[in-house]
Amino acid sequence: MQTILDPSDNPSMGFLVDRKSEFIGSACHIGNQDEALDFVEQVRQANPKARHVCHCAVWGPEGHTSERLSDDGEPSGTAGKPILEVMRRQNLTDCVVTVTRYFGGILLGSGGLIRAYSSAASLALKAAHPARIATSRRYRISVAYPDHGPLLRLVESVGGSVAEETFTDNVTLTYDIPLNKTEEFSSSLSNLLQGGALPTELETVQSPVPLT
C-alpha cells in the first residue's frame, strides 16, 4: 500500500471552481482516527464560512484498514464516497483527505457534486509527497550531538525514517529501517560511530518510505 508524507500543519492542497462553487482539497498523513478528526476540525476552523467540509480517512495495515467518511450535509454518497474511491484507486492508507466547499449559488446535481469532490481530492493527492508502506525494523540509539546530523542523513540514505528524538546530554533516536536495508545500514552505522554506541532492536513495524 501507499501513503503520503505531508503533515497536518502543512497539508497538500488542490483547488477547483465549478459553476461558482469553490472546492478546496487538503490531504495529510495520519496514524489513527483521532488524528484524522483533529485535522478535519482544523480545516473547519480555518474555513468558518464554508458550507461543507467533507472528508474521508483511511488508516491501518493492508488487509486490516479502517475507513471513515462524511458527506457533511451534501446529498448522501456525493462527497465522502467519491473521495474514498479516489483513495482506493491509489491504494492509500494512513491519510485523510478533506474537501471544503464554498457554495456559489448554483446547484450542481449529484453527478456534478461527485465529479467536483473527486477532482478536488485528486488534485490534493497529486500535490502530495507519496510514500510506500514498507515492513521495517525499529531501533533506538543514543549518540553524541556531533553524530546527530550524520546519523539522520544515514537513516535517510537507506529510505528509513525517524520516529522520535529526545535531546538531553546526548540525542536518543528511535528510527525505522526497511528490512532489506538493515544489513547495509548496520555496516554504515558501525563505520560512522567507529564501534561506539550500539542500537537496541525494538520491533518490526510498518513505516512510510518516500517514493523517488
PDB file of C-alpha atoms in Angstrom:
ATOM      1  CA  MET A   1       0.000   0.000   0.000  1.00  0.00           C
ATOM      2  CA  GLN A   2       0.950   3.648  -0.234  1.00  0.00           C
ATOM      3  CA  THR A   3       0.528   6.770   1.867  1.00  0.00           C
ATOM      4  CA  ILE A   4       1.506  10.435   1.807  1.00  0.00           C
ATOM      5  CA  LEU A   5       4.064  12.200   3.977  1.00  0.00           C
ATOM      6  CA  ASP A   6       2.559  15.696   4.179  1.00  0.00           C
ATOM      7  CA  PRO A   7       1.964  16.672   7.845  1.00  0.00           C
ATOM      8  CA  SER A   8      -1.237  18.158   9.219  1.00  0.00           C
ATOM      9  CA  ASP A   9       0.381  21.570   9.707  1.00  0.00           C
ATOM     10  CA  ASN A  10       1.443  21.682   6.042  1.00  0.00           C
ATOM     11  CA  PRO A  11      -1.028  19.562   4.039  1.00  0.00           C
ATOM     12  CA  SER A  12      -1.011  19.157   0.295  1.00  0.00           C
ATOM     13  CA  MET A  13      -3.792  21.093  -1.415  1.00  0.00           C
ATOM     14  CA  GLY A  14      -5.786  21.286  -4.621  1.00  0.00           C
ATOM     15  CA  PHE A  15      -8.291  23.862  -5.847  1.00  0.00           C
ATOM     16  CA  LEU A  16     -11.284  23.639  -8.191  1.00  0.00           C
ATOM     17  CA  VAL A  17     -14.075  26.045  -9.179  1.00  0.00           C
ATOM     18  CA  ASP A  18     -17.253  24.620 -10.701  1.00  0.00           C
ATOM     19  CA  ARG A  19     -20.197  26.917 -11.508  1.00  0.00           C
ATOM     20  CA  LYS A  20     -19.078  29.456  -8.912  1.00  0.00           C
ATOM     21  CA  SER A  21     -18.672  26.902  -6.104  1.00  0.00           C
ATOM     22  CA  GLU A  22     -15.096  26.663  -4.827  1.00  0.00           C
ATOM     23  CA  PHE A  23     -13.785  23.250  -3.767  1.00  0.00           C
ATOM     24  CA  ILE A  24     -10.579  23.080  -1.716  1.00  0.00           C
ATOM     25  CA  GLY A  25      -8.927  19.703  -1.264  1.00  0.00           C
ATOM     26  CA  SER A  26      -6.487  19.111   1.608  1.00  0.00           C
ATOM     27  CA  ALA A  27      -4.588  15.915   2.427  1.00  0.00           C
ATOM     28  CA  CYS A  28      -2.181  14.835   5.142  1.00  0.00           C
ATOM     29  CA  HIS A  29      -0.640  11.790   6.815  1.00  0.00           C
ATOM     30  CA  ILE A  30      -2.367  10.379   9.894  1.00  0.00           C
ATOM     31  CA  GLY A  31      -1.786   7.405  12.169  1.00  0.00           C
ATOM     32  CA  ASN A  32      -5.275   6.859  13.568  1.00  0.00           C
ATOM     33  CA  GLN A  33      -8.868   8.096  13.619  1.00  0.00           C
ATOM     34  CA  ASP A  34      -8.261  10.721  16.305  1.00  0.00           C
ATOM     35  CA  GLU A  35      -5.561  12.389  14.205  1.00  0.00           C
ATOM     36  CA  ALA A  36      -7.916  12.352  11.208  1.00  0.00           C
ATOM     37  CA  LEU A  37     -10.719  14.009  13.182  1.00  0.00           C
ATOM     38  CA  ASP A  38      -8.309  16.588  14.586  1.00  0.00           C
ATOM     39  CA  PHE A  39      -7.313  17.518  11.034  1.00  0.00           C
ATOM     40  CA  VAL A  40     -10.940  17.801   9.911  1.00  0.00           C
ATOM     41  CA  GLU A  41     -11.628  20.136  12.827  1.00  0.00           C
ATOM     42  CA  GLN A  42      -8.517  22.139  11.928  1.00  0.00           C
ATOM     43  CA  VAL A  43      -9.869  22.607   8.401  1.00  0.00           C
ATOM     44  CA  ARG A  44     -13.284  23.624   9.752  1.00  0.00           C
ATOM     45  CA  GLN A  45     -11.786  26.266  11.990  1.00  0.00           C
ATOM     46  CA  ALA A  46      -9.715  27.630   9.102  1.00  0.00           C
ATOM     47  CA  ASN A  47     -12.854  27.881   6.907  1.00  0.00           C
ATOM     48  CA  PRO A  48     -15.669  29.139   9.179  1.00  0.00           C
ATOM     49  CA  LYS A  49     -17.772  30.433   6.260  1.00  0.00           C
ATOM     50  CA  ALA A  50     -17.604  27.243   4.177  1.00  0.00           C
ATOM     51  CA  ARG A  51     -20.911  25.438   3.507  1.00  0.00           C
ATOM     52  CA  HIS A  52     -19.425  21.918   3.756  1.00  0.00           C
ATOM     53  CA  VAL A  53     -16.211  20.231   4.929  1.00  0.00           C
ATOM     54  CA  CYS A  54     -16.450  16.657   3.647  1.00  0.00           C
ATOM     55  CA  HIS A  55     -13.781  14.074   4.287  1.00  0.00           C
ATOM     56  CA  CYS A  56     -12.541  10.523   4.101  1.00  0.00           C
ATOM     57  CA  ALA A  57      -9.829   8.909   6.217  1.00  0.00           C
ATOM     58  CA  VAL A  58      -8.170   5.508   5.808  1.00  0.00           C
ATOM     59  CA  TRP A  59      -5.704   4.030   8.287  1.00  0.00           C
ATOM     60  CA  GLY A  60      -4.190   0.682   9.273  1.00  0.00           C
ATOM     61  CA  PRO A  61      -2.147  -2.094   7.628  1.00  0.00           C
ATOM     62  CA  GLU A  62      -3.090  -3.850   4.400  1.00  0.00           C
ATOM     63  CA  GLY A  63      -5.949  -6.256   4.934  1.00  0.00           C
ATOM     64  CA  HIS A  64      -6.953  -4.534   8.176  1.00  0.00           C
ATOM     65  CA  THR A  65      -7.628  -0.945   7.152  1.00  0.00           C
ATOM     66  CA  SER A  66     -10.358   1.189   8.723  1.00  0.00           C
ATOM     67  CA  GLU A  67     -12.314   3.905   6.926  1.00  0.00           C
ATOM     68  CA  ARG A  68     -14.294   6.942   7.999  1.00  0.00           C
ATOM     69  CA  LEU A  69     -16.144   9.275   5.626  1.00  0.00           C
ATOM     70  CA  SER A  70     -18.639  12.116   5.812  1.00  0.00           C
ATOM     71  CA  ASP A  71     -20.828  13.986   3.315  1.00  0.00           C
ATOM     72  CA  ASP A  72     -21.265  16.805   5.878  1.00  0.00           C
ATOM     73  CA  GLY A  73     -24.726  17.754   4.671  1.00  0.00           C
ATOM     74  CA  GLU A  74     -24.256  17.116   0.958  1.00  0.00           C
ATOM     75  CA  PRO A  75     -26.665  14.570  -0.614  1.00  0.00           C
ATOM     76  CA  SER A  76     -25.778  11.050   0.529  1.00  0.00           C
ATOM     77  CA  GLY A  77     -22.991   9.463  -1.488  1.00  0.00           C
ATOM     78  CA  THR A  78     -21.953  12.623  -3.368  1.00  0.00           C
ATOM     79  CA  ALA A  79     -18.895  13.688  -1.323  1.00  0.00           C
ATOM     80  CA  GLY A  80     -17.325  11.269   1.157  1.00  0.00           C
ATOM     81  CA  LYS A  81     -17.698   8.209  -1.060  1.00  0.00           C
ATOM     82  CA  PRO A  82     -16.170   9.847  -4.161  1.00  0.00           C
ATOM     83  CA  ILE A  83     -13.192  10.928  -2.024  1.00  0.00           C
ATOM     84  CA  LEU A  84     -12.884   7.348  -0.744  1.00  0.00           C
ATOM     85  CA  GLU A  85     -12.926   5.963  -4.277  1.00  0.00           C
ATOM     86  CA  VAL A  86     -10.040   8.247  -5.242  1.00  0.00           C
ATOM     87  CA  MET A  87      -8.070   6.986  -2.249  1.00  0.00           C
ATOM     88  CA  ARG A  88      -8.876   3.355  -3.030  1.00  0.00           C
ATOM     89  CA  ARG A  89      -7.728   3.697  -6.630  1.00  0.00           C
ATOM     90  CA  GLN A  90      -4.362   4.900  -5.329  1.00  0.00           C
ATOM     91  CA  ASN A  91      -4.234   2.099  -2.719  1.00  0.00           C
ATOM     92  CA  LEU A  92      -3.761   4.629   0.083  1.00  0.00           C
ATOM     93  CA  THR A  93      -3.722   4.212   3.840  1.00  0.00           C
ATOM     94  CA  ASP A  94      -2.727   6.317   6.855  1.00  0.00           C
ATOM     95  CA  CYS A  95      -4.029   9.564   5.381  1.00  0.00           C
ATOM     96  CA  VAL A  96      -7.066  11.820   5.404  1.00  0.00           C
ATOM     97  CA  VAL A  97      -8.494  13.968   2.600  1.00  0.00           C
ATOM     98  CA  THR A  98     -10.914  16.835   3.182  1.00  0.00           C
ATOM     99  CA  VAL A  99     -12.762  18.801   0.530  1.00  0.00           C
ATOM    100  CA  THR A 100     -14.125  22.176   1.640  1.00  0.00           C
ATOM    101  CA  ARG A 101     -16.938  23.703  -0.401  1.00  0.00           C
ATOM    102  CA  TYR A 102     -17.843  27.367  -0.616  1.00  0.00           C
ATOM    103  CA  PHE A 103     -21.285  27.359  -2.245  1.00  0.00           C
ATOM    104  CA  GLY A 104     -21.576  29.590  -5.289  1.00  0.00           C
ATOM    105  CA  GLY A 105     -25.355  29.710  -5.538  1.00  0.00           C
ATOM    106  CA  ILE A 106     -25.779  27.214  -8.386  1.00  0.00           C
ATOM    107  CA  LEU A 107     -26.867  23.613  -7.706  1.00  0.00           C
ATOM    108  CA  LEU A 108     -24.560  21.057  -9.329  1.00  0.00           C
ATOM    109  CA  GLY A 109     -26.726  17.942  -9.090  1.00  0.00           C
ATOM    110  CA  SER A 110     -25.497  14.579  -7.847  1.00  0.00           C
ATOM    111  CA  GLY A 111     -23.301  13.906 -10.855  1.00  0.00           C
ATOM    112  CA  GLY A 112     -21.723  17.338 -10.683  1.00  0.00           C
ATOM    113  CA  LEU A 113     -21.013  17.005  -6.972  1.00  0.00           C
ATOM    114  CA  ILE A 114     -19.421  13.582  -7.399  1.00  0.00           C
ATOM    115  CA  ARG A 115     -17.142  14.902 -10.144  1.00  0.00           C
ATOM    116  CA  ALA A 116     -16.223  18.025  -8.163  1.00  0.00           C
ATOM    117  CA  TYR A 117     -15.388  16.204  -4.925  1.00  0.00           C
ATOM    118  CA  SER A 118     -13.450  13.513  -6.784  1.00  0.00           C
ATOM    119  CA  SER A 119     -11.482  16.096  -8.735  1.00  0.00           C
ATOM    120  CA  ALA A 120     -10.625  18.222  -5.704  1.00  0.00           C
ATOM    121  CA  ALA A 121      -9.460  15.137  -3.785  1.00  0.00           C
ATOM    122  CA  SER A 122      -7.369  14.004  -6.771  1.00  0.00           C
ATOM    123  CA  LEU A 123      -5.741  17.430  -7.088  1.00  0.00           C
ATOM    124  CA  ALA A 124      -4.815  17.478  -3.389  1.00  0.00           C
ATOM    125  CA  LEU A 125      -3.286  13.994  -3.593  1.00  0.00           C
ATOM    126  CA  LYS A 126      -1.449  14.831  -6.815  1.00  0.00           C
ATOM    127  CA  ALA A 127       0.299  17.644  -4.922  1.00  0.00           C
ATOM    128  CA  ALA A 128       1.219  15.344  -2.008  1.00  0.00           C
ATOM    129  CA  HIS A 129       4.553  13.679  -1.277  1.00  0.00           C
ATOM    130  CA  PRO A 130       3.922   9.945  -1.834  1.00  0.00           C
ATOM    131  CA  ALA A 131       5.462   7.060   0.049  1.00  0.00           C
ATOM    132  CA  ARG A 132       5.104   3.298   0.065  1.00  0.00           C
ATOM    133  CA  ILE A 133       4.373   1.335   3.214  1.00  0.00           C
ATOM    134  CA  ALA A 134       7.325  -0.951   3.975  1.00  0.00           C
ATOM    135  CA  THR A 135       7.995  -3.522   6.662  1.00  0.00           C
ATOM    136  CA  SER A 136      10.779  -2.029   8.748  1.00  0.00           C
ATOM    137  CA  ARG A 137      12.760  -2.776  11.861  1.00  0.00           C
ATOM    138  CA  ARG A 138      12.673  -0.196  14.637  1.00  0.00           C
ATOM    139  CA  TYR A 139      15.792   0.676  16.629  1.00  0.00           C
ATOM    140  CA  ARG A 140      16.767   3.077  19.382  1.00  0.00           C
ATOM    141  CA  ILE A 141      20.216   4.551  19.918  1.00  0.00           C
ATOM    142  CA  SER A 142      21.810   7.318  21.996  1.00  0.00           C
ATOM    143  CA  VAL A 143      24.597   9.309  20.352  1.00  0.00           C
ATOM    144  CA  ALA A 144      26.645  12.433  20.997  1.00  0.00           C
ATOM    145  CA  TYR A 145      25.425  15.675  19.406  1.00  0.00           C
ATOM    146  CA  PRO A 146      28.139  15.759  16.697  1.00  0.00           C
ATOM    147  CA  ASP A 147      26.878  12.383  15.432  1.00  0.00           C
ATOM    148  CA  HIS A 148      23.239  13.516  15.266  1.00  0.00           C
ATOM    149  CA  GLY A 149      23.284  15.100  11.798  1.00  0.00           C
ATOM    150  CA  PRO A 150      25.349  12.353  10.129  1.00  0.00           C
ATOM    151  CA  LEU A 151      23.060   9.697  11.644  1.00  0.00           C
ATOM    152  CA  LEU A 152      19.945  11.425  10.307  1.00  0.00           C
ATOM    153  CA  ARG A 153      21.483  11.543   6.839  1.00  0.00           C
ATOM    154  CA  LEU A 154      22.405   7.869   7.072  1.00  0.00           C
ATOM    155  CA  VAL A 155      18.846   6.895   8.030  1.00  0.00           C
ATOM    156  CA  GLU A 156      17.508   8.935   5.100  1.00  0.00           C
ATOM    157  CA  SER A 157      20.032   7.427   2.660  1.00  0.00           C
ATOM    158  CA  VAL A 158      18.552   3.923   3.061  1.00  0.00           C
ATOM    159  CA  GLY A 159      14.921   5.071   2.928  1.00  0.00           C
ATOM    160  CA  GLY A 160      14.457   4.951   6.698  1.00  0.00           C
ATOM    161  CA  SER A 161      12.560   7.364   8.896  1.00  0.00           C
ATOM    162  CA  VAL A 162      12.923   8.826  12.388  1.00  0.00           C
ATOM    163  CA  ALA A 163      10.021   8.024  14.709  1.00  0.00           C
ATOM    164  CA  GLU A 164      11.170  10.005  17.756  1.00  0.00           C
ATOM    165  CA  GLU A 165      14.030  12.186  19.010  1.00  0.00           C
ATOM    166  CA  THR A 166      14.894  13.087  22.616  1.00  0.00           C
ATOM    167  CA  PHE A 167      17.515  15.702  23.437  1.00  0.00           C
ATOM    168  CA  THR A 168      19.296  15.518  26.815  1.00  0.00           C
ATOM    169  CA  ASP A 169      23.029  15.163  27.444  1.00  0.00           C
ATOM    170  CA  ASN A 170      23.000  13.045  24.298  1.00  0.00           C
ATOM    171  CA  VAL A 171      20.495  12.583  21.478  1.00  0.00           C
ATOM    172  CA  THR A 172      18.296   9.478  21.619  1.00  0.00           C
ATOM    173  CA  LEU A 173      16.790   8.484  18.295  1.00  0.00           C
ATOM    174  CA  THR A 174      14.115   5.927  17.539  1.00  0.00           C
ATOM    175  CA  TYR A 175      14.240   5.106  13.848  1.00  0.00           C
ATOM    176  CA  ASP A 176      12.854   2.621  11.315  1.00  0.00           C
ATOM    177  CA  ILE A 177      14.958   0.880   8.652  1.00  0.00           C
ATOM    178  CA  PRO A 178      13.379  -1.162   5.795  1.00  0.00           C
ATOM    179  CA  LEU A 179      14.103  -4.863   6.293  1.00  0.00           C
ATOM    180  CA  ASN A 180      16.004  -5.156   3.028  1.00  0.00           C
ATOM    181  CA  LYS A 181      18.334  -2.338   4.125  1.00  0.00           C
ATOM    182  CA  THR A 182      19.152  -3.376   7.702  1.00  0.00           C
ATOM    183  CA  GLU A 183      22.491  -5.061   6.911  1.00  0.00           C
ATOM    184  CA  GLU A 184      23.663  -2.165   4.747  1.00  0.00           C
ATOM    185  CA  PHE A 185      22.618   0.316   7.416  1.00  0.00           C
ATOM    186  CA  SER A 186      24.284  -1.626  10.239  1.00  0.00           C
ATOM    187  CA  SER A 187      27.601  -1.684   8.383  1.00  0.00           C
ATOM    188  CA  SER A 188      27.441   2.042   7.611  1.00  0.00           C
ATOM    189  CA  LEU A 189      26.440   2.850  11.200  1.00  0.00           C
ATOM    190  CA  SER A 190      29.416   0.917  12.558  1.00  0.00           C
ATOM    191  CA  ASN A 191      31.728   2.919  10.299  1.00  0.00           C
ATOM    192  CA  LEU A 192      30.059   6.190  11.294  1.00  0.00           C
ATOM    193  CA  LEU A 193      30.310   5.597  15.029  1.00  0.00           C
ATOM    194  CA  GLN A 194      33.606   3.688  14.810  1.00  0.00           C
ATOM    195  CA  GLY A 195      32.492   0.929  17.132  1.00  0.00           C
ATOM    196  CA  GLY A 196      30.872   3.301  19.641  1.00  0.00           C
ATOM    197  CA  ALA A 197      27.221   3.200  20.699  1.00  0.00           C
ATOM    198  CA  LEU A 198      25.161   0.223  19.565  1.00  0.00           C
ATOM    199  CA  PRO A 199      21.454   0.414  18.679  1.00  0.00           C
ATOM    200  CA  THR A 200      18.795  -1.565  20.519  1.00  0.00           C
ATOM    201  CA  GLU A 201      16.438  -3.511  18.282  1.00  0.00           C
ATOM    202  CA  LEU A 202      12.824  -2.872  19.305  1.00  0.00           C
ATOM    203  CA  GLU A 203      10.186  -4.316  16.983  1.00  0.00           C
ATOM    204  CA  THR A 204       9.010  -4.816  13.416  1.00  0.00           C
ATOM    205  CA  VAL A 205       6.726  -2.034  12.171  1.00  0.00           C
ATOM    206  CA  GLN A 206       5.008  -0.766   9.040  1.00  0.00           C
ATOM    207  CA  SER A 207       6.551   2.588   8.102  1.00  0.00           C
ATOM    208  CA  PRO A 208       6.424   5.004   5.140  1.00  0.00           C
ATOM    209  CA  VAL A 209       9.322   5.068   2.676  1.00  0.00           C
ATOM    210  CA  PRO A 210       9.428   8.092   0.317  1.00  0.00           C
ATOM    211  CA  LEU A 211       8.942   7.323  -3.383  1.00  0.00           C
ATOM    212  CA  THR A 212      11.757   8.669  -5.540  1.00  0.00           C
TER     213      THR A 212
END
